[in-house]
mmCIF file of C-alpha atoms in Angstrom:
data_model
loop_
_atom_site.group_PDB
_atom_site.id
_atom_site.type_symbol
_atom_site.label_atom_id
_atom_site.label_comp_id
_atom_site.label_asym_id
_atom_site.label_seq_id
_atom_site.Cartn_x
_atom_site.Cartn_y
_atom_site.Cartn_z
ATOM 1 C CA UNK T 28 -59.546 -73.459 -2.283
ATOM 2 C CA UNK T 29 -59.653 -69.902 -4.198
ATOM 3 C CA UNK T 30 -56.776 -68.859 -5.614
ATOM 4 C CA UNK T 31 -55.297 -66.174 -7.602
ATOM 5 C CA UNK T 32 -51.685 -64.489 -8.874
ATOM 6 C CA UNK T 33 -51.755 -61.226 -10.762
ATOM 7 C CA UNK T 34 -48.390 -60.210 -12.536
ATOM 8 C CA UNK T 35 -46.912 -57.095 -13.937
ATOM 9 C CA UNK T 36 -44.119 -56.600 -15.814
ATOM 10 C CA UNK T 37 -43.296 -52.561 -16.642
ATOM 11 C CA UNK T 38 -40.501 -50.631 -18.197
ATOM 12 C CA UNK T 39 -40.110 -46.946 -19.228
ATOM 13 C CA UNK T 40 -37.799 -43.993 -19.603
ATOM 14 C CA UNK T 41 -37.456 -40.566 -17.294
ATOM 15 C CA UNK T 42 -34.743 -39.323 -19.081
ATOM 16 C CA UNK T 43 -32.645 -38.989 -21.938
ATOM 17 C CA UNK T 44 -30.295 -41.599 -20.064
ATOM 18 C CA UNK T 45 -32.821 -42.500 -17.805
ATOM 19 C CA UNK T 46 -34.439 -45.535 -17.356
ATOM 20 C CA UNK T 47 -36.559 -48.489 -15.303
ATOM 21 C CA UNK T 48 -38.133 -51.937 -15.171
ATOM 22 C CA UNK T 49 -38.957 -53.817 -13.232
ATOM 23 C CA UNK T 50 -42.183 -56.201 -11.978
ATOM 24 C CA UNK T 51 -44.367 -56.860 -9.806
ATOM 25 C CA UNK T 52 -46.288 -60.649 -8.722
ATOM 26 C CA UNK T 53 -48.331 -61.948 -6.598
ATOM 27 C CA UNK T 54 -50.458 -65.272 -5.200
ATOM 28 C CA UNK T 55 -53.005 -65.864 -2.826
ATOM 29 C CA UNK T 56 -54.752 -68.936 -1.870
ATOM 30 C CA UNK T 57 -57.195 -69.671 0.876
ATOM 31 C CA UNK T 58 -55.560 -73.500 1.151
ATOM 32 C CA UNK T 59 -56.330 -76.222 3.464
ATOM 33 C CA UNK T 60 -53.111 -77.324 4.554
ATOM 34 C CA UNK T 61 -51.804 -80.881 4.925
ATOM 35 C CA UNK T 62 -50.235 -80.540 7.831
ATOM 36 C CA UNK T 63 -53.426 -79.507 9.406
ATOM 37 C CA UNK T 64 -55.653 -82.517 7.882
ATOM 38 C CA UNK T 65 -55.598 -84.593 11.058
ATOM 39 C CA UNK T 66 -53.676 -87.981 11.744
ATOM 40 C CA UNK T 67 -56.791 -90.009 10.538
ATOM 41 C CA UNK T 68 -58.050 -88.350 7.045
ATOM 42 C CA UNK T 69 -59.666 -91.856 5.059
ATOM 43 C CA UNK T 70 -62.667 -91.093 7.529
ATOM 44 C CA UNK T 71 -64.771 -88.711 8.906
ATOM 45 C CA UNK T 72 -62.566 -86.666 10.895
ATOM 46 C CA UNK T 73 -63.700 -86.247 14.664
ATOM 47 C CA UNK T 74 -64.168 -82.791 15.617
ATOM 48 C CA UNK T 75 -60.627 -82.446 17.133
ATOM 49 C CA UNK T 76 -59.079 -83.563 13.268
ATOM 50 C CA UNK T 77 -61.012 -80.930 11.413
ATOM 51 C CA UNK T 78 -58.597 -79.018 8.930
ATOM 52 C CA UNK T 79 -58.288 -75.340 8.822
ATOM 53 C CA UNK T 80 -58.814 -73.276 5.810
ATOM 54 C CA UNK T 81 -55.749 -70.559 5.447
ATOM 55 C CA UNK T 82 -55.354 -67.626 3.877
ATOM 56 C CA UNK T 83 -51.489 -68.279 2.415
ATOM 57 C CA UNK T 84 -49.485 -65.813 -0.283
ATOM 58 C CA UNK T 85 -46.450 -64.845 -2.051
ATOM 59 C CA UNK T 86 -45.553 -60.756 -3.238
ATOM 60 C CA UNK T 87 -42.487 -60.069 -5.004
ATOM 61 C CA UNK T 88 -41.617 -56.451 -6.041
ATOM 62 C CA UNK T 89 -38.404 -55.639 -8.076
ATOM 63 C CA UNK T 90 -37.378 -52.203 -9.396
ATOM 64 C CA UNK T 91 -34.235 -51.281 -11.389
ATOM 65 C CA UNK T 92 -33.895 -47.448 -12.150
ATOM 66 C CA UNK T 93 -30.926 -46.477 -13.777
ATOM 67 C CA UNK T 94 -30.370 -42.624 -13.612
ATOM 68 C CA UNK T 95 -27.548 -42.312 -16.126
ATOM 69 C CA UNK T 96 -24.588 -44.185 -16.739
ATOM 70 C CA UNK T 97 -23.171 -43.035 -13.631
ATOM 71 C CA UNK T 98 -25.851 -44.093 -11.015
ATOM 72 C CA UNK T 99 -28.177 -47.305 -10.001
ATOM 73 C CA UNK T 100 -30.868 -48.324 -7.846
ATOM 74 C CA UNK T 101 -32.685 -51.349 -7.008
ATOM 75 C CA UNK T 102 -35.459 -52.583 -4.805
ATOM 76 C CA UNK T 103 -36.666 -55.337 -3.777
ATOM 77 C CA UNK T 104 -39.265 -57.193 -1.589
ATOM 78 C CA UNK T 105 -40.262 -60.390 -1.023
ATOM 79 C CA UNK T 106 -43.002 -61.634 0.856
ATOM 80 C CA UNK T 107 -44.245 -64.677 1.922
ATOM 81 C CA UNK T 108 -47.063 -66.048 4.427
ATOM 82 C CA UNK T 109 -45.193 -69.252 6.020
ATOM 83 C CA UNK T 110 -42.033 -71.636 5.765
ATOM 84 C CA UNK T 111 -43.279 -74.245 3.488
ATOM 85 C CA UNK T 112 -44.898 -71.891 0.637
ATOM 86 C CA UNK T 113 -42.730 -71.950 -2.030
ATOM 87 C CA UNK T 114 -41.904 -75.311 -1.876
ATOM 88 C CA UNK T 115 -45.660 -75.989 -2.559
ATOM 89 C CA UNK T 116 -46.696 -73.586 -4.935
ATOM 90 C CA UNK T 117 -43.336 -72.804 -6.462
ATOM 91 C CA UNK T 118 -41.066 -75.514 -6.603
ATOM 92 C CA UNK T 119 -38.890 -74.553 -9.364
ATOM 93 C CA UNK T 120 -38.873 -71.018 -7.723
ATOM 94 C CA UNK T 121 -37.791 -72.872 -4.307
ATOM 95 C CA UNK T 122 -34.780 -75.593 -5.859
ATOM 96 C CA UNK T 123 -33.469 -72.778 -8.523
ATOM 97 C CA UNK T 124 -33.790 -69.312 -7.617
ATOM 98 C CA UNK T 125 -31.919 -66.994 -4.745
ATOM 99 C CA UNK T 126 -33.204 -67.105 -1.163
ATOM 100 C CA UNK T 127 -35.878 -64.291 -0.933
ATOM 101 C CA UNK T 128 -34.654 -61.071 0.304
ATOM 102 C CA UNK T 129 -35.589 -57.403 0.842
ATOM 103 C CA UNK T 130 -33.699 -54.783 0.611
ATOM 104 C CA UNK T 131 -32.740 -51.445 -1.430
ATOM 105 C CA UNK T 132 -29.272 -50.788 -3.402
ATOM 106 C CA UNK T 133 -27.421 -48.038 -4.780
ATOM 107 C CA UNK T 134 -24.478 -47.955 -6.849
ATOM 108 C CA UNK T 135 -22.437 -45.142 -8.119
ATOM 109 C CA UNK T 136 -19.773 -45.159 -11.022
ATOM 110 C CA UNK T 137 -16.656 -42.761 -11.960
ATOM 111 C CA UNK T 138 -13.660 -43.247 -13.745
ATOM 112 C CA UNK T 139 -12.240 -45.880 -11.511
ATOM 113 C CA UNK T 140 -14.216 -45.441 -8.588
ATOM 114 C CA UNK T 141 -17.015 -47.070 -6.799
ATOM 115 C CA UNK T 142 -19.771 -46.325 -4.195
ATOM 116 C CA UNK T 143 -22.181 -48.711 -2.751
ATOM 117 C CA UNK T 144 -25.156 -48.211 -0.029
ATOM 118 C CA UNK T 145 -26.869 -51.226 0.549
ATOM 119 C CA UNK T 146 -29.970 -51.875 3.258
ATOM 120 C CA UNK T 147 -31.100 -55.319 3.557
ATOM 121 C CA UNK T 148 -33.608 -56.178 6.255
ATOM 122 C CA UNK T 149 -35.396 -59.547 6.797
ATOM 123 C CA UNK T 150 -39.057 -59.425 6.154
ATOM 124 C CA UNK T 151 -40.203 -63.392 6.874
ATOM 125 C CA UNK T 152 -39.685 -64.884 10.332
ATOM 126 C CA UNK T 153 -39.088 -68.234 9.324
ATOM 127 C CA UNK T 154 -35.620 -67.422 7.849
ATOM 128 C CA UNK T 155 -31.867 -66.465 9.124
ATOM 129 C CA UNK T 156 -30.318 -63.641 7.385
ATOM 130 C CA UNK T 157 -28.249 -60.886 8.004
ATOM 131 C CA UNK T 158 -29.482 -57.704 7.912
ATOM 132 C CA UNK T 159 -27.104 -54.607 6.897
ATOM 133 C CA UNK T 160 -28.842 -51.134 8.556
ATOM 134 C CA UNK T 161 -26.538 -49.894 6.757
ATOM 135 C CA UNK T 162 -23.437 -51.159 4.459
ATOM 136 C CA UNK T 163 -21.306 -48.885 2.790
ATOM 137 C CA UNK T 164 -18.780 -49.201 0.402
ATOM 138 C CA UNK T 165 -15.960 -47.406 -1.504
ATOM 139 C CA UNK T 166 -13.239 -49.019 -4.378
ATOM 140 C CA UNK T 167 -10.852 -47.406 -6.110
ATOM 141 C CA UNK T 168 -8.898 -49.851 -8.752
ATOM 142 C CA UNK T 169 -5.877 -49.087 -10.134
ATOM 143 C CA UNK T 170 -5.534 -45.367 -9.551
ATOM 144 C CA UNK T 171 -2.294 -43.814 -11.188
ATOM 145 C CA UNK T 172 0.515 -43.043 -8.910
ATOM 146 C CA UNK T 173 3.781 -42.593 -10.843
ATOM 147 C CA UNK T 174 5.328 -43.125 -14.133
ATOM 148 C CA UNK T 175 9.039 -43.760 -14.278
ATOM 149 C CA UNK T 176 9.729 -44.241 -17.692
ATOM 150 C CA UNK T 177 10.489 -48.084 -16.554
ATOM 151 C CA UNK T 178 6.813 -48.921 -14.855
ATOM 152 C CA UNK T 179 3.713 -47.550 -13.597
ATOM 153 C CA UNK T 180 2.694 -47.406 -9.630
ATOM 154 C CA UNK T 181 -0.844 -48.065 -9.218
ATOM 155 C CA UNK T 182 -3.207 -47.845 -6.118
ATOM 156 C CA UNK T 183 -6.296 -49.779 -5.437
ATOM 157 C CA UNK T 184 -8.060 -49.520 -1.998
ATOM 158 C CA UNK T 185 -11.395 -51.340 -0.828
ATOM 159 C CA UNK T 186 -13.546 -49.986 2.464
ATOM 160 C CA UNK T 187 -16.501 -50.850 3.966
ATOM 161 C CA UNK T 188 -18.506 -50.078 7.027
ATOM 162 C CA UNK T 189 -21.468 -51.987 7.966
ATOM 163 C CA UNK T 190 -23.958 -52.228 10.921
ATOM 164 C CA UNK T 191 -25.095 -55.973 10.981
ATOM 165 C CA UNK T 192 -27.652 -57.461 12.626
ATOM 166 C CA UNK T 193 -28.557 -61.491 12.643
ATOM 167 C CA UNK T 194 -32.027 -62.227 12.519
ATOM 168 C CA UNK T 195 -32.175 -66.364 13.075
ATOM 169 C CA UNK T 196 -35.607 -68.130 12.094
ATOM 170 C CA UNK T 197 -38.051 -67.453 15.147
ATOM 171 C CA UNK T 198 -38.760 -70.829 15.850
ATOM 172 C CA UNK T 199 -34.691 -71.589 16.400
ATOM 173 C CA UNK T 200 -33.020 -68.933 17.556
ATOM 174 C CA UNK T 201 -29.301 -68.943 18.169
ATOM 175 C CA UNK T 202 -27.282 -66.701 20.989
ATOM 176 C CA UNK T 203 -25.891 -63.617 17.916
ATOM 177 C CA UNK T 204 -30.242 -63.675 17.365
ATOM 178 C CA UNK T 205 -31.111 -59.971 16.507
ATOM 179 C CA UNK T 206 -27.627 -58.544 18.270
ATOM 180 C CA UNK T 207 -26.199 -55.209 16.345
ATOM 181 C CA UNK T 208 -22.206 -55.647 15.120
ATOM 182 C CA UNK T 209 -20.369 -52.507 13.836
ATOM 183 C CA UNK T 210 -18.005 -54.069 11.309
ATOM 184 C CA UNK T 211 -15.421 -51.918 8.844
ATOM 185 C CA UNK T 212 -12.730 -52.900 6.403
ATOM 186 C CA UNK T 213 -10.238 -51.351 4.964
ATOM 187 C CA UNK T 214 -7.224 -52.878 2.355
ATOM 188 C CA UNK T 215 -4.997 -51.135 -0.174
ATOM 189 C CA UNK T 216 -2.673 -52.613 -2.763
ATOM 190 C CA UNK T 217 0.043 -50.980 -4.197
ATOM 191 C CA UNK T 218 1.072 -52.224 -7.693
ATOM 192 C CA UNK T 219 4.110 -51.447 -9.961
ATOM 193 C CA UNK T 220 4.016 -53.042 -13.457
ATOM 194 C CA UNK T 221 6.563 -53.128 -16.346
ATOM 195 C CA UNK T 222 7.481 -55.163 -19.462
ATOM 196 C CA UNK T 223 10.671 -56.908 -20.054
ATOM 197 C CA UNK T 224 10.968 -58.415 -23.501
ATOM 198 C CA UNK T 225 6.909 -59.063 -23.985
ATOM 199 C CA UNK T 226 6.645 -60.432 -20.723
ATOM 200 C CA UNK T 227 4.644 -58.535 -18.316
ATOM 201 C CA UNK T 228 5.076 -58.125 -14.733
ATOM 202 C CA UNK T 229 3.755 -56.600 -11.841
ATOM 203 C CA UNK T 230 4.671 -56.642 -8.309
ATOM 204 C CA UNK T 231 2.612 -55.981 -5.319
ATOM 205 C CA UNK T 232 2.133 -55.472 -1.689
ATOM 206 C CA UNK T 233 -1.300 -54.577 0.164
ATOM 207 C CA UNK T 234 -2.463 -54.625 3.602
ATOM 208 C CA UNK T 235 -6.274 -55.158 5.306
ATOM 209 C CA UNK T 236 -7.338 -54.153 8.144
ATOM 210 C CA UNK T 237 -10.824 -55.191 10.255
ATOM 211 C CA UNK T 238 -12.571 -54.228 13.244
ATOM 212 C CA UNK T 239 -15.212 -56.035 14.848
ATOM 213 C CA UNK T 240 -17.228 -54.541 17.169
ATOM 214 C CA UNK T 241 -17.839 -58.502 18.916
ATOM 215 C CA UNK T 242 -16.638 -61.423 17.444
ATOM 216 C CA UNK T 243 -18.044 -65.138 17.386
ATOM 217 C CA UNK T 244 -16.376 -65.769 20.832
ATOM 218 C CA UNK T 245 -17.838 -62.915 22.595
ATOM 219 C CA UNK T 246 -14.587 -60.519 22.441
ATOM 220 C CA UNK T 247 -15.599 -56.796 22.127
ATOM 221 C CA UNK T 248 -13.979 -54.301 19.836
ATOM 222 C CA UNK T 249 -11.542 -56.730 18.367
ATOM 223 C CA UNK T 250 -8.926 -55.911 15.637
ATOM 224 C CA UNK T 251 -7.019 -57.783 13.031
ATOM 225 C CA UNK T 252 -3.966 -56.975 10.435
ATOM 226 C CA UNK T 253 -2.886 -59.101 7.148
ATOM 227 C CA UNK T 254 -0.704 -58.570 4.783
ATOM 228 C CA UNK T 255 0.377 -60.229 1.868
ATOM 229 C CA UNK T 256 2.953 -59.431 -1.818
ATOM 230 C CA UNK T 257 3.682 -61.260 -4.743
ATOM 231 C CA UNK T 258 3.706 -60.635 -8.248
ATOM 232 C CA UNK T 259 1.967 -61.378 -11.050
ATOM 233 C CA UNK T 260 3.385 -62.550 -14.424
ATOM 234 C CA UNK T 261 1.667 -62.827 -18.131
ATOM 235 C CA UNK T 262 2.061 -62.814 -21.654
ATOM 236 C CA UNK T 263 0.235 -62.995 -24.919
ATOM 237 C CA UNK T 264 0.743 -65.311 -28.100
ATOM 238 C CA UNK T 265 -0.830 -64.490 -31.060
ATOM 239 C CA UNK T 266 -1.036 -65.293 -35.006
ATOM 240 C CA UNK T 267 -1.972 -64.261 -37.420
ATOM 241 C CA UNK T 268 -3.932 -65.592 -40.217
ATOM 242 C CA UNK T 269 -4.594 -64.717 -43.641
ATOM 243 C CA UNK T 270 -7.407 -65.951 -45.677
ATOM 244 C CA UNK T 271 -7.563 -65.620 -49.395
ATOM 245 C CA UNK T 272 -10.792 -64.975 -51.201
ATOM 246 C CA UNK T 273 -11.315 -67.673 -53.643
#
């Protein structure tokens, strides 16, 4: 049958430090699909066998804006009529690239800090994802605590909150299908490093800890600890080597 993809590819500035890309592409086809051919197709078909023309498509929208060194945001969408699609039209697509997804992103930057907001909802029924509505992050590496003269005390910390829902493919759902979880995370790492004779080490303790608003047995507002230490060890060899021009 008829069919037709328009694409679009776009960048520009906003800004001094401003910029985007991104691109847009699409496909429809009013197909005949094999699955609706009829058992019996190296015949007339009886009236019962006769295929059905469908209207089938694919729409993919990215954008990337960067506002500045310090801040991010993406978008994405991706659409698609049925199941078996991709695998049709766009095999390579299907085997090689990332499961389609839809969702917007932001990212912040400072010193050694980090801020994420992330929504990600699904947009085709035939597929199982997780949907975040929202996440939220926050990291912190290696933040300065204390300089002895011997070593220097670091801090890194990692949190997250998230309301997740599971959206299973409509035509097999499971029991978590389309339920809202509040999940947050929290874990810190202290650090101390020092040098002894070119040999670098660094120490460490952290802790996590998780809530879960219902986990996978059905438990409600369920908590958990860890904690682990150890320390790291490194060193570098080097030489040097001179070259003579001839």
């Amino acid at each position: 049958g008829l069919a037709f993809g328009p694409h679009l590819i776009y960048e520009g500035q906003t800004g001094n430090d401003a910029n985007f890309d991104g691109r847009i592409e699409g496909y429809y086809v009013h197909d005949q699909p094999l699955s609706q051919l009829g058992n019996n197709i190296d015949r007339e078909p009886r009236p019962g066998d006769e295929a059905q023309w469908d209207e089938r498509h694919r729409l993919y929208f990215l954008q990337r804006h960067n506002f500045g060194p310090h801040l991010k945001l993406d978008a994405e969408v991706y659409d698609l009529s049925d199941r078996d699609f991709l695998v049709e039209f766009f095999e390579k697509l299907y085997r090689e690239d990332k499961a389609p997804e839809t969702y917007l992103y932001g990212k912040g930057i400072w010193d050694n800090h980090a801020a994420t907001a992330l929504v990600r909802w699904r947009l085709n029924d035939f597929q199982s994802q997780i949907e975040y509505l929202p996440q939220a992050t926050y990291r912190m590496l290696y933040e300065p605590l204390w300089d002895d003269g011997f070593g220097r005390a670091y801090w890194s910390s990692n949190a997250e909150f998230s309301l997740v829902r599971r959206k299973d493919d409509d035509a097999a759902p499971g029991s978590f299908d389309r339920k809202h979880i509040v999940r947050s995370d929290w874990s810190n790492t202290l650090t101390y490093g020092f040098a002894i004779r070119g040999i670098n080490f660094a120490p460490f303790a952290g802790g996590r800890v998780s809530y879960f608003e219902q986990n996978a047995s059905g438990e409600r507002h369920v908590g958990r600890f860890s904690a682990n230490a150890g320390i790291d060890v490194g060193t570098n060899f080097f030489r040097r080597f001179d070259f003579a021009s001839a």
